[in-house]
mmCIF file of C-alpha atoms in Angstrom:
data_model
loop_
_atom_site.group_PDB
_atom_site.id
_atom_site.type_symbol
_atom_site.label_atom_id
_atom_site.label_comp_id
_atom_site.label_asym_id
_atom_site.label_seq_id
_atom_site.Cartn_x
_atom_site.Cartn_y
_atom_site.Cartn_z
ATOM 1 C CA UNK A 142 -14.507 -3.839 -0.497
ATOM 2 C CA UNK A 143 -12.889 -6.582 1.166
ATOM 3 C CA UNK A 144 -14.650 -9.922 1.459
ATOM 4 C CA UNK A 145 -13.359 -12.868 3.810
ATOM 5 C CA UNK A 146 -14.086 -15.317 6.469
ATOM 6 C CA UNK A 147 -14.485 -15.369 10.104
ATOM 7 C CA UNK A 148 -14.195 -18.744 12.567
ATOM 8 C CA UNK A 149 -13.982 -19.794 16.092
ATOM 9 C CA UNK A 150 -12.807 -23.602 15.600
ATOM 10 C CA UNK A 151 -15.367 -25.404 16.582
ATOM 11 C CA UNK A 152 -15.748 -28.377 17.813
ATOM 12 C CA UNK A 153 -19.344 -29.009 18.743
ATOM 13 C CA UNK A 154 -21.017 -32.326 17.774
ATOM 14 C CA UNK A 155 -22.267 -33.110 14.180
ATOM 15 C CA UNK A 156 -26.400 -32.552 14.752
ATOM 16 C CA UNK A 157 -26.975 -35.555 12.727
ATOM 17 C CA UNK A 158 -24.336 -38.248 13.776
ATOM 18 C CA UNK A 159 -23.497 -36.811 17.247
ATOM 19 C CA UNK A 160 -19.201 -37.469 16.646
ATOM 20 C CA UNK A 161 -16.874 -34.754 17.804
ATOM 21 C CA UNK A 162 -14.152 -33.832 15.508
ATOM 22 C CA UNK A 163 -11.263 -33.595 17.558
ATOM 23 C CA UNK A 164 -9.334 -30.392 18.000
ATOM 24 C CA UNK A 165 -5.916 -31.665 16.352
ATOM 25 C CA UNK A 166 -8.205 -31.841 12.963
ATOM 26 C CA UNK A 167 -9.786 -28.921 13.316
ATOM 27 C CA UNK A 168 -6.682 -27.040 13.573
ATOM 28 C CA UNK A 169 -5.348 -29.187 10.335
ATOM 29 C CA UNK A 170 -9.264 -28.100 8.709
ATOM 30 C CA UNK A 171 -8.725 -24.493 9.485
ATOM 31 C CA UNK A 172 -5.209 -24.351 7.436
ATOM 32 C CA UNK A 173 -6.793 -26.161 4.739
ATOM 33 C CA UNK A 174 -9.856 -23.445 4.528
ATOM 34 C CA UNK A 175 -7.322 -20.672 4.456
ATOM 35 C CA UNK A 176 -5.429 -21.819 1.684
ATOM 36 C CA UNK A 177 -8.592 -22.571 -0.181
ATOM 37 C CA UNK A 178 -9.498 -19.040 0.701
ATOM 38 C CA UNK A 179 -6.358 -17.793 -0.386
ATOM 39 C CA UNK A 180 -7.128 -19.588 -4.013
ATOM 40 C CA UNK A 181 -10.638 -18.348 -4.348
ATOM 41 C CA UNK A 182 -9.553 -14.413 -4.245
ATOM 42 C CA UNK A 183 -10.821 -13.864 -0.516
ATOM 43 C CA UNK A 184 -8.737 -10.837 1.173
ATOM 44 C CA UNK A 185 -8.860 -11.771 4.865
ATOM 45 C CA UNK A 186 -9.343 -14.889 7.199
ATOM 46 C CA UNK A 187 -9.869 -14.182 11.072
ATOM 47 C CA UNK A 188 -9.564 -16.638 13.829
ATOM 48 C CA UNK A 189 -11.367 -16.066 16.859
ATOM 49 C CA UNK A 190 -10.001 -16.820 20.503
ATOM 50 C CA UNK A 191 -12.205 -18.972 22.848
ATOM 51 C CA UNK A 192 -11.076 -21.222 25.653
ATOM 52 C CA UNK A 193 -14.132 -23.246 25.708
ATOM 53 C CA UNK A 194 -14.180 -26.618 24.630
ATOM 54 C CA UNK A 195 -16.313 -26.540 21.803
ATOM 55 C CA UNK A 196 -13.797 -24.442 20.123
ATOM 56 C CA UNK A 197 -10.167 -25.057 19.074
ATOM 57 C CA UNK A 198 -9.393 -21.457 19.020
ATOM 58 C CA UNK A 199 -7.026 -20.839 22.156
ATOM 59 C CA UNK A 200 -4.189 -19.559 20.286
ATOM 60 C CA UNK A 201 -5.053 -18.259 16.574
ATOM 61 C CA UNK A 202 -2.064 -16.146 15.693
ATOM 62 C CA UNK A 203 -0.570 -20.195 15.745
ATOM 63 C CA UNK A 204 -2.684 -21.031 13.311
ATOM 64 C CA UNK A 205 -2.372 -18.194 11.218
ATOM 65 C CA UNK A 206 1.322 -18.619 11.122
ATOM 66 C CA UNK A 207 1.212 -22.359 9.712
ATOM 67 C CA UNK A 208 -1.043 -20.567 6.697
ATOM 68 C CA UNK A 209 1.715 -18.034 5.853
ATOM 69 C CA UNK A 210 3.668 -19.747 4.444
ATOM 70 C CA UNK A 211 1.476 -21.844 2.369
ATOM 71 C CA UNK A 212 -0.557 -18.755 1.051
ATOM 72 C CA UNK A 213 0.101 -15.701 -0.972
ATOM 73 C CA UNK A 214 -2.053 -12.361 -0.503
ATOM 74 C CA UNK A 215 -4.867 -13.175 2.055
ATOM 75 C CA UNK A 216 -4.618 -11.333 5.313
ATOM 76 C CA UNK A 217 -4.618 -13.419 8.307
ATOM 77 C CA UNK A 218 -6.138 -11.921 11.592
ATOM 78 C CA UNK A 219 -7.390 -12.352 15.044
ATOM 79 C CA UNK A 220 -11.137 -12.403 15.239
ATOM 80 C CA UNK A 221 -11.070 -11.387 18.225
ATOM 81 C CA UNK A 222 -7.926 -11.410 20.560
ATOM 82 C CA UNK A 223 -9.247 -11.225 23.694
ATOM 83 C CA UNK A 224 -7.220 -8.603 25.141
ATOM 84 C CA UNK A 225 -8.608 -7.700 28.536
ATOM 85 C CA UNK A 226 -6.799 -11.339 29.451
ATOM 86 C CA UNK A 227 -3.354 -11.407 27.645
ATOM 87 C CA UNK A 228 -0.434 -9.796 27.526
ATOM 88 C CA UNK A 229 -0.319 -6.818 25.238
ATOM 89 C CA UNK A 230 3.695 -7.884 24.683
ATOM 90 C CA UNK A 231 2.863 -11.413 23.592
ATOM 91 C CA UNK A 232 0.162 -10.159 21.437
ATOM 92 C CA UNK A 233 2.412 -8.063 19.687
ATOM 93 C CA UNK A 234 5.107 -10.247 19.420
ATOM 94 C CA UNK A 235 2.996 -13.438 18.617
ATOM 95 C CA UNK A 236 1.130 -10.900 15.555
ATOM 96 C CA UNK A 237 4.659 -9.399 14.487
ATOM 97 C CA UNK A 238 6.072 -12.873 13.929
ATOM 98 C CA UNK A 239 3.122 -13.753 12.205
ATOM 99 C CA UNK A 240 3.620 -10.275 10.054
ATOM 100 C CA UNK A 241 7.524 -11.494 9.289
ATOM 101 C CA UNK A 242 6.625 -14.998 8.267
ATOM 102 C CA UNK A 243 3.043 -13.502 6.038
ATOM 103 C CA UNK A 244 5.226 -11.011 4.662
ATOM 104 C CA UNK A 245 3.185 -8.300 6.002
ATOM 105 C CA UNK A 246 -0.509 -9.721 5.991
ATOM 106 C CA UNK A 247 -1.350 -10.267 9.744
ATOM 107 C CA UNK A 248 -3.620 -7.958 11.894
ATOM 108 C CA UNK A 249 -4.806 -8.058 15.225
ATOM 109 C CA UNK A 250 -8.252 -7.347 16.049
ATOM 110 C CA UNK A 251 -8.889 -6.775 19.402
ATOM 111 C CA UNK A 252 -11.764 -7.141 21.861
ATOM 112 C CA UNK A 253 -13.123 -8.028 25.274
ATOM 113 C CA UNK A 254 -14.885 -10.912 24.816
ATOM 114 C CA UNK A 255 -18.467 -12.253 24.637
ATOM 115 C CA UNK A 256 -17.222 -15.271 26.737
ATOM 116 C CA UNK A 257 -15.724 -14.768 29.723
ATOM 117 C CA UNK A 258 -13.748 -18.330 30.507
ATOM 118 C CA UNK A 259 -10.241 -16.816 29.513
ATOM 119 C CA UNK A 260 -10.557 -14.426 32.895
ATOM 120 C CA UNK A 261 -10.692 -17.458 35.496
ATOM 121 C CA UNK A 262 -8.165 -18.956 33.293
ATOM 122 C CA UNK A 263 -5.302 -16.291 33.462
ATOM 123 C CA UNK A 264 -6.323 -15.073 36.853
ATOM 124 C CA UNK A 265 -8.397 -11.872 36.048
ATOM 125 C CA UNK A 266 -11.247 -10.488 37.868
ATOM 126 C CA UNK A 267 -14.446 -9.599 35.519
ATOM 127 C CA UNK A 268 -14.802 -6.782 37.839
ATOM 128 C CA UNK A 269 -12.141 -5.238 35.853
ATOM 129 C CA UNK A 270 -13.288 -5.877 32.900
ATOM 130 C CA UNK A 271 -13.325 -2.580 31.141
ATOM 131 C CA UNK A 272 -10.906 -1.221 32.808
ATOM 132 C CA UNK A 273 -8.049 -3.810 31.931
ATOM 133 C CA UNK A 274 -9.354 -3.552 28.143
ATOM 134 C CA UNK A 275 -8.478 -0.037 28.236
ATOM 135 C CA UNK A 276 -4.956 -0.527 29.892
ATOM 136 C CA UNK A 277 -4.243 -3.109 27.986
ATOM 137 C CA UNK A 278 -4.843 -1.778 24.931
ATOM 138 C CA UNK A 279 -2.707 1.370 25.711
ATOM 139 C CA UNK A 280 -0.167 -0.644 25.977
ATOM 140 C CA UNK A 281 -0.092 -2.870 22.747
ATOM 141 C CA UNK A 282 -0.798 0.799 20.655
ATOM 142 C CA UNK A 283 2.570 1.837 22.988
ATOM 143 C CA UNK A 284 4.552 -0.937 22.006
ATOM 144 C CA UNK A 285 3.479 -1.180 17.948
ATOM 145 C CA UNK A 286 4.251 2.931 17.696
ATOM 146 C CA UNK A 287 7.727 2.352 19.067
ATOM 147 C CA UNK A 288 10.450 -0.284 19.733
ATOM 148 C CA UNK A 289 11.543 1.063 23.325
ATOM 149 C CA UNK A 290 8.506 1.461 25.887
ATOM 150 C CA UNK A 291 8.299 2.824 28.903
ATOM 151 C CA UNK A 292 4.523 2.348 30.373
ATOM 152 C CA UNK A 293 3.299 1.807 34.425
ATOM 153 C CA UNK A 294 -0.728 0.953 34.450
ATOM 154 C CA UNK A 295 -2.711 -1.165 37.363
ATOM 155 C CA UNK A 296 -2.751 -4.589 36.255
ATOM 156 C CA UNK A 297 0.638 -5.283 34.818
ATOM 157 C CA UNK A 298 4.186 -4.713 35.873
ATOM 158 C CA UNK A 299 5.386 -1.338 34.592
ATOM 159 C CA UNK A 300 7.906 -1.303 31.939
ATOM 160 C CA UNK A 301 10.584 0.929 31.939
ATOM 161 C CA UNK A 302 12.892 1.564 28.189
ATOM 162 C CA UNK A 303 12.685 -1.696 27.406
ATOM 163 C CA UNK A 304 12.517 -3.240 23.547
ATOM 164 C CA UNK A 305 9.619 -5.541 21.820
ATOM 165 C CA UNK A 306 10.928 -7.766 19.247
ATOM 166 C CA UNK A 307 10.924 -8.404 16.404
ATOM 167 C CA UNK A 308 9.407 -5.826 14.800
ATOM 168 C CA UNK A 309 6.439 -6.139 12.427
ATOM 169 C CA UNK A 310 7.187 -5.933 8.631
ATOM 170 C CA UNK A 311 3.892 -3.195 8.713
ATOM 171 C CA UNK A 312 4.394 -0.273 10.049
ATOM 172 C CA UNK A 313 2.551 -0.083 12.243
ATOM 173 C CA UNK A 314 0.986 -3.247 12.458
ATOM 174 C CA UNK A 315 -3.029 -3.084 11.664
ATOM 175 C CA UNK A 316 -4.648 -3.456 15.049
ATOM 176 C CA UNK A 317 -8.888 -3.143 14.838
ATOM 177 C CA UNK A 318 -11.260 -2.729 17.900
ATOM 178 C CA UNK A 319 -14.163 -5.435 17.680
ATOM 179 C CA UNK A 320 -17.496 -4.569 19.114
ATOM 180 C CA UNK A 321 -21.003 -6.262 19.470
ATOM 181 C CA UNK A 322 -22.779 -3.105 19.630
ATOM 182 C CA UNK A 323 -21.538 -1.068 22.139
ATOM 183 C CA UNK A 324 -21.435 2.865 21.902
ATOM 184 C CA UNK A 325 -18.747 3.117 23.980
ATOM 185 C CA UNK A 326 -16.796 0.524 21.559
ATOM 186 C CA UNK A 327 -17.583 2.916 18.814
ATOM 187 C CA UNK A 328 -16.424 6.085 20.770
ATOM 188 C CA UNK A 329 -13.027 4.501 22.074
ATOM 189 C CA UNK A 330 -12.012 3.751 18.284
ATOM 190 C CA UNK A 331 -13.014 6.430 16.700
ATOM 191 C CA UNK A 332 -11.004 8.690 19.126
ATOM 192 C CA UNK A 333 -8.188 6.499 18.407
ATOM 193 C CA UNK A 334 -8.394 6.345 15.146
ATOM 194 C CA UNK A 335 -8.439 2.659 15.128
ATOM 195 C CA UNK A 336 -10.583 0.499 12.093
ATOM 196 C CA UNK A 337 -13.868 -0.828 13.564
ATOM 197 C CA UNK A 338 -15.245 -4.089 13.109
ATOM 198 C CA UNK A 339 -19.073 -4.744 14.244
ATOM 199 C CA UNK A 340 -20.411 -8.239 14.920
ATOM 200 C CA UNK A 341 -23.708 -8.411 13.528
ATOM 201 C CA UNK A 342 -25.099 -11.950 14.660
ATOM 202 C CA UNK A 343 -29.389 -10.412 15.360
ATOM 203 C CA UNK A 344 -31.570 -8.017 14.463
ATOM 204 C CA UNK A 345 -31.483 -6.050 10.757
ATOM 205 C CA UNK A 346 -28.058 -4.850 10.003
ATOM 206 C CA UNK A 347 -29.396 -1.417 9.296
ATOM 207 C CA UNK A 348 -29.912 -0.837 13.008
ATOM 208 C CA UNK A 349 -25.856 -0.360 13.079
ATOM 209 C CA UNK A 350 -25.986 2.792 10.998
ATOM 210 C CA UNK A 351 -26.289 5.001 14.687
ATOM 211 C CA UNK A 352 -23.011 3.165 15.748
ATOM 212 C CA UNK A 353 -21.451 4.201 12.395
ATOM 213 C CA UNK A 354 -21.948 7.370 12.985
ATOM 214 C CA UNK A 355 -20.859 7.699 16.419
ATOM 215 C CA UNK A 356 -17.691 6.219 15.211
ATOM 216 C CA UNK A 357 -16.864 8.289 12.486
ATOM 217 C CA UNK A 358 -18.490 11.367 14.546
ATOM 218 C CA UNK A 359 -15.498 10.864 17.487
ATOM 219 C CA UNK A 360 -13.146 10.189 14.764
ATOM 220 C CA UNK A 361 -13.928 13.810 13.033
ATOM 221 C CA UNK A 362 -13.353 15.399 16.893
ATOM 222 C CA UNK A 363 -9.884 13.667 17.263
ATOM 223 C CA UNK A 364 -8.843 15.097 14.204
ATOM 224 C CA UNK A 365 -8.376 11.681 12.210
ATOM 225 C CA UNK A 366 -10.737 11.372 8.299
ATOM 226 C CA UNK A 367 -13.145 8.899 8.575
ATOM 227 C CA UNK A 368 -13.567 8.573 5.143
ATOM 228 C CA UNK A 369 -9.755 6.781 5.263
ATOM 229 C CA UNK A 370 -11.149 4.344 8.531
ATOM 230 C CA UNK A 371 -11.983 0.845 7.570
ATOM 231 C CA UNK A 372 -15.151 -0.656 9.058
ATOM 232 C CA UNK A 373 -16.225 -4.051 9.036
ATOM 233 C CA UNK A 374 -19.309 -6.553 9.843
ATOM 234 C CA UNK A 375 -18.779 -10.431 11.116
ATOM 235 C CA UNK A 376 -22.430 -12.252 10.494
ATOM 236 C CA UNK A 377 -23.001 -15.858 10.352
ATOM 237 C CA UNK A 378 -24.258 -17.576 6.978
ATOM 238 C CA UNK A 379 -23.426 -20.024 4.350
ATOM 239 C CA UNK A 380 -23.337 -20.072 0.285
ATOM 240 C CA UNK A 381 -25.036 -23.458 -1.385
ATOM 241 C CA UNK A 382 -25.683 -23.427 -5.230
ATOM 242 C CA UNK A 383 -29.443 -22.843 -4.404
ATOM 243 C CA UNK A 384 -30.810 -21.218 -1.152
ATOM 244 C CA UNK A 385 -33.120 -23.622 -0.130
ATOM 245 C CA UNK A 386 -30.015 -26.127 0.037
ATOM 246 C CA UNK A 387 -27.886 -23.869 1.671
ATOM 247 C CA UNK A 388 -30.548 -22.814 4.220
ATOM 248 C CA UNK A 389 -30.964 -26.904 4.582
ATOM 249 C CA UNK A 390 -27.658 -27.496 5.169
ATOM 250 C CA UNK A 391 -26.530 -24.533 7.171
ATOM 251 C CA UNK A 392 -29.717 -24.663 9.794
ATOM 252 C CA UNK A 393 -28.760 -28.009 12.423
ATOM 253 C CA UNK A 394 -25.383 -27.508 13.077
ATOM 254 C CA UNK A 395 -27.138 -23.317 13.743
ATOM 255 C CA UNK A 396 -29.713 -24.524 15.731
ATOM 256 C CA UNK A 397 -27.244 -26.769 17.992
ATOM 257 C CA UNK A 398 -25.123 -24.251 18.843
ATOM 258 C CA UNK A 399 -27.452 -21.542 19.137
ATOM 259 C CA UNK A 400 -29.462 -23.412 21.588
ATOM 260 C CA UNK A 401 -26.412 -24.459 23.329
ATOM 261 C CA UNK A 402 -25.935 -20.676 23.884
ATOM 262 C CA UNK A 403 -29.821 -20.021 24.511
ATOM 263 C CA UNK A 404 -28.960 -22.163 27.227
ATOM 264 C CA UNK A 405 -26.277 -20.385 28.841
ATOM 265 C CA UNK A 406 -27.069 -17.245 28.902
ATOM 266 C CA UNK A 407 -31.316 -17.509 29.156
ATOM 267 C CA UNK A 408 -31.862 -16.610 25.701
ATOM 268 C CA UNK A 409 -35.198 -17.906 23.472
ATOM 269 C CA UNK A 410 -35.105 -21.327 22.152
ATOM 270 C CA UNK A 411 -33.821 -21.269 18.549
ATOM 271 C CA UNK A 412 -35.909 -22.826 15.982
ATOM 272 C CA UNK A 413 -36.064 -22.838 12.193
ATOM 273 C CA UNK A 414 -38.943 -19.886 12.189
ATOM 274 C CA UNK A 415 -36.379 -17.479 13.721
ATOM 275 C CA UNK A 416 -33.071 -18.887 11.554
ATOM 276 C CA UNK A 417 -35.580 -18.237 8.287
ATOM 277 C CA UNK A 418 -36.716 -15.022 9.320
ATOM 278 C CA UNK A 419 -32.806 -14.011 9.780
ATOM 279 C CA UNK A 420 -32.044 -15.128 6.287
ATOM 280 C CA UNK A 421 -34.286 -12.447 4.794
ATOM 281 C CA UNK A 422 -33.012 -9.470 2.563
ATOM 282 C CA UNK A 423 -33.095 -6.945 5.810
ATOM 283 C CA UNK A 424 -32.020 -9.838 8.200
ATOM 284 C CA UNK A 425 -28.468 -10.588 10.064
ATOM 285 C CA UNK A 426 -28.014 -14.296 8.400
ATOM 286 C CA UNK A 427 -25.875 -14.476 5.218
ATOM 287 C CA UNK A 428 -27.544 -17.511 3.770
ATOM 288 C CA UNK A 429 -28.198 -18.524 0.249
ATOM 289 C CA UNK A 430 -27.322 -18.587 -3.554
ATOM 290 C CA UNK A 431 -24.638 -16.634 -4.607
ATOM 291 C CA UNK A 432 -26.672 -14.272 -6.267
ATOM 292 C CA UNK A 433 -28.791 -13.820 -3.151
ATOM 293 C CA UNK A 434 -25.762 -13.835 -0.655
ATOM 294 C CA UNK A 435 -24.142 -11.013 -2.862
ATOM 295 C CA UNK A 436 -27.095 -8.992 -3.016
ATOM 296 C CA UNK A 437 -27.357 -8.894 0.960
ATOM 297 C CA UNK A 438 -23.714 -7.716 1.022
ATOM 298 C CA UNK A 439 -23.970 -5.080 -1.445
ATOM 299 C CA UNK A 440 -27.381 -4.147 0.720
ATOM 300 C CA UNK A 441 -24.947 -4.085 4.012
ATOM 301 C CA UNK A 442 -22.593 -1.451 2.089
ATOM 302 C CA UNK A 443 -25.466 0.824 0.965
ATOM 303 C CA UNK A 444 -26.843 0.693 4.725
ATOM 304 C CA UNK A 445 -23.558 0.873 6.936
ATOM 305 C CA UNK A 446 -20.765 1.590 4.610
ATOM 306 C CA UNK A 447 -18.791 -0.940 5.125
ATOM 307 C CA UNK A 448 -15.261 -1.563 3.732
ATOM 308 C CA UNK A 449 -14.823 -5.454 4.493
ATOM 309 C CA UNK A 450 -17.067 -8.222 4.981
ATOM 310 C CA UNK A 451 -16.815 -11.589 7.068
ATOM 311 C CA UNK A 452 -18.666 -14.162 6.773
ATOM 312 C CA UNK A 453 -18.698 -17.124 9.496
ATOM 313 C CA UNK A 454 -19.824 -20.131 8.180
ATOM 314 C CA UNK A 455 -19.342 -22.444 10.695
ATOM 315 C CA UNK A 456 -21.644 -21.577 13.501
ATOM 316 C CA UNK A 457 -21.797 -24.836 14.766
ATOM 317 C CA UNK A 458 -19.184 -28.235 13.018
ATOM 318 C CA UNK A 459 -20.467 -28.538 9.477
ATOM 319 C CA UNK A 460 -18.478 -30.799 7.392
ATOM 320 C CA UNK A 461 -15.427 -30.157 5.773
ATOM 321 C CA UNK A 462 -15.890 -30.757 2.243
ATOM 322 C CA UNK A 463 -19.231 -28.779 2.348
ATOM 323 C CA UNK A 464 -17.540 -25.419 4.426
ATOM 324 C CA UNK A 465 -14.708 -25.755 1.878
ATOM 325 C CA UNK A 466 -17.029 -25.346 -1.258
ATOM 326 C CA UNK A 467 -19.344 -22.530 0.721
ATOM 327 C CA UNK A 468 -15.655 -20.679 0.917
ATOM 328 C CA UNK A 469 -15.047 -21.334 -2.856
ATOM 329 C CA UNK A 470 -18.607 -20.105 -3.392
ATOM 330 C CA UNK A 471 -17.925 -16.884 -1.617
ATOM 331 C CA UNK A 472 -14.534 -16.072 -3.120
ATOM 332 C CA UNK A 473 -15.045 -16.693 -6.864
ATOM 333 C CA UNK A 474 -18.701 -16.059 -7.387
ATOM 334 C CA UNK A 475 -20.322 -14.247 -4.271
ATOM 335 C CA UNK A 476 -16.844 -11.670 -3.977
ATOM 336 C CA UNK A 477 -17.079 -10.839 -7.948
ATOM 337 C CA UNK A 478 -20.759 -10.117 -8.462
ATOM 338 C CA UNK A 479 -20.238 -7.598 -5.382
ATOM 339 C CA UNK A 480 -17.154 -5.891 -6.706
ATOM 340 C CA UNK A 481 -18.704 -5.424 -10.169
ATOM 341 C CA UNK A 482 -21.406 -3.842 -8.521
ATOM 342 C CA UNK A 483 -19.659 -1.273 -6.561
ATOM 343 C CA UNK A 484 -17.231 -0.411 -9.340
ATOM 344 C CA UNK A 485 -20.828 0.165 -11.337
ATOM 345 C CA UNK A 486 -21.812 2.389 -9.059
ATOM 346 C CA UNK A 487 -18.425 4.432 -8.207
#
């Protein structure tokens, strides 16, 4: 069971003081969390790409990279790389020179979107928007399964024998599909035997379990074991030394944000009665002692299966010191209490 943190940079305003950290610290903050991370026994840190400007997260394999060096065993992936809009060769080579200068520990996890400013941006029409996923990612599984590739689809130039370099150290590089619930995202990874990760941001967790088993039913038909596929869950939360602080001090920058969504996309208002019902055993927010966050996790496992774990603690800009000890929290008491638990019971 791997255990590990999730973040999209951001750079909304504090909810209490109104200042805007700028993105230059942000990207300093985000190396600093991952070497904490590193320290405190977490297995994986994922970056998420956004091209918004609440979020410093245009370019995360970047990031990533100045963290290799600095760190010694945690994994360092996209969360998500938002494929449908990039190249499938840069990805690969940006994620292979992060693999060469990690030593191995980069992955790519890759996704459509849930915001769609990166189309405009590069000069793609959302009216293709599945369809240039699934090109797309044809191509970056063509070039990561061999060094010469020769590939013609509808939205890039064809290639014709021609090399990707460098290389990644992993063969082949780990590349996951992220999904927000779709049963078609489910269906395409399964068939290609890819590891699933599930963003679980609403709702009760359990409600995933149908998706799990669509996935690992179309993995079983293509002929791969989905006992050996990896699936993951990305939900938002926090660790404090006691809930109630941790629900105190994880709720405005929530709120902010949230709304700030609500807004954009004609959701619901979101208020503290909706944030506390989330933080219950059965609900999607991750929020509390580390007792009580552990327990949720190990509930997750027993529900879904999972093999890793990300929490996203930032939701909306939190301060540093206080996301820094959440990510201590998580790593060297949340992470144990769940690991001695599932040993118990293996």
């Amino acid at each position: 069971m791997e255990i590990g943190i999730s973040t999209f940079l951001e750079t909304t305003p504090d909810p209490v003081t109104g200042q805007i950290i700028s993105h230059a610290e942000r990207l300093r903050n985000a190396v600093e969390e991952i070497i904490i991370a590193d320290q405190a026994g977490l297995d994986v840190y994922g970056i998420g790409e956004h091209h918004r400007p609440d979020y410093a997260g245009t370019a995360p394999a970047v990031v990533l990279a100045a963290a290799a060096p600095v760190t010694k065993r945690i994994r360092l992936t996209s969360a998500v790389t938002v494929l449908s809009s990039d190249d499938p060769v840069r990805v690969y080579q940006s994620f292979s020179t992060l693999d060469g200068l990690s030593n191995g520990r980069a992955e790519i996890m890759a996704g459509r979107g849930s915001f769609i400013e990166s189309f405009p941006l590069f000069g793609y029409s959302l009216d293709d928007y599945d369809e240039l996923f699934e090109e797309k990612l044809e191509l970056l599984l063509a070039i990561r399964a061999s060094e010469k590739v020769s590939w013609r689809g509808g939205h890039r130039p064809a290639i014709q024998n021609l090399g990707v370099y460098p290389r990644s150290v992993q063969n082949p590089l780990p590349v996951w599909i992220a999904s927000g619930g779709n049963p078609e995202s489910a269906v395409r990874a399964g068939t290609l035997g890819l590891p699933i990760a599930f963003a679980i941001i609403g709702g009760m967790p359990e409600r995933f379990a149908p998706l799990v088993a669509l996935y690992k039913e179309a993995a079983a038909r293509a002929g791969h074991d989905p006992a050996k596929l990896p699936i993951a869950t990305h939900s938002h939360g926090f660790v404090g030394e006691t809930t109630e602080q941790a629900a105190d001090r994880f709720y405005p920058s929530t709120a902010a944000q949230m709304n700030v969504i609500a807004r954009e996309r004609g959701w619901p208002p979101y208020n503290r009665a909706t944030f506390d019902a989330a933080r219950s055993l059965r609900g999607a927010l991750y929020v509390g002692d580390p007792e009580y966050v552990a327990e949720k996790i190990i509930l997750l496992r027993q529900n879904l299966g999972i093999t890793r774990f990300f929490l996203h603690v930032n939701v909306g800009s939190m301060p540093h010191r206080e996301v820094l000890r959440a990510i201590e929290l998580l790593g060297t008491r949340v992470a144990p209490i769940v690991r001695r638990e599932l040993a118990r019971r293996s």
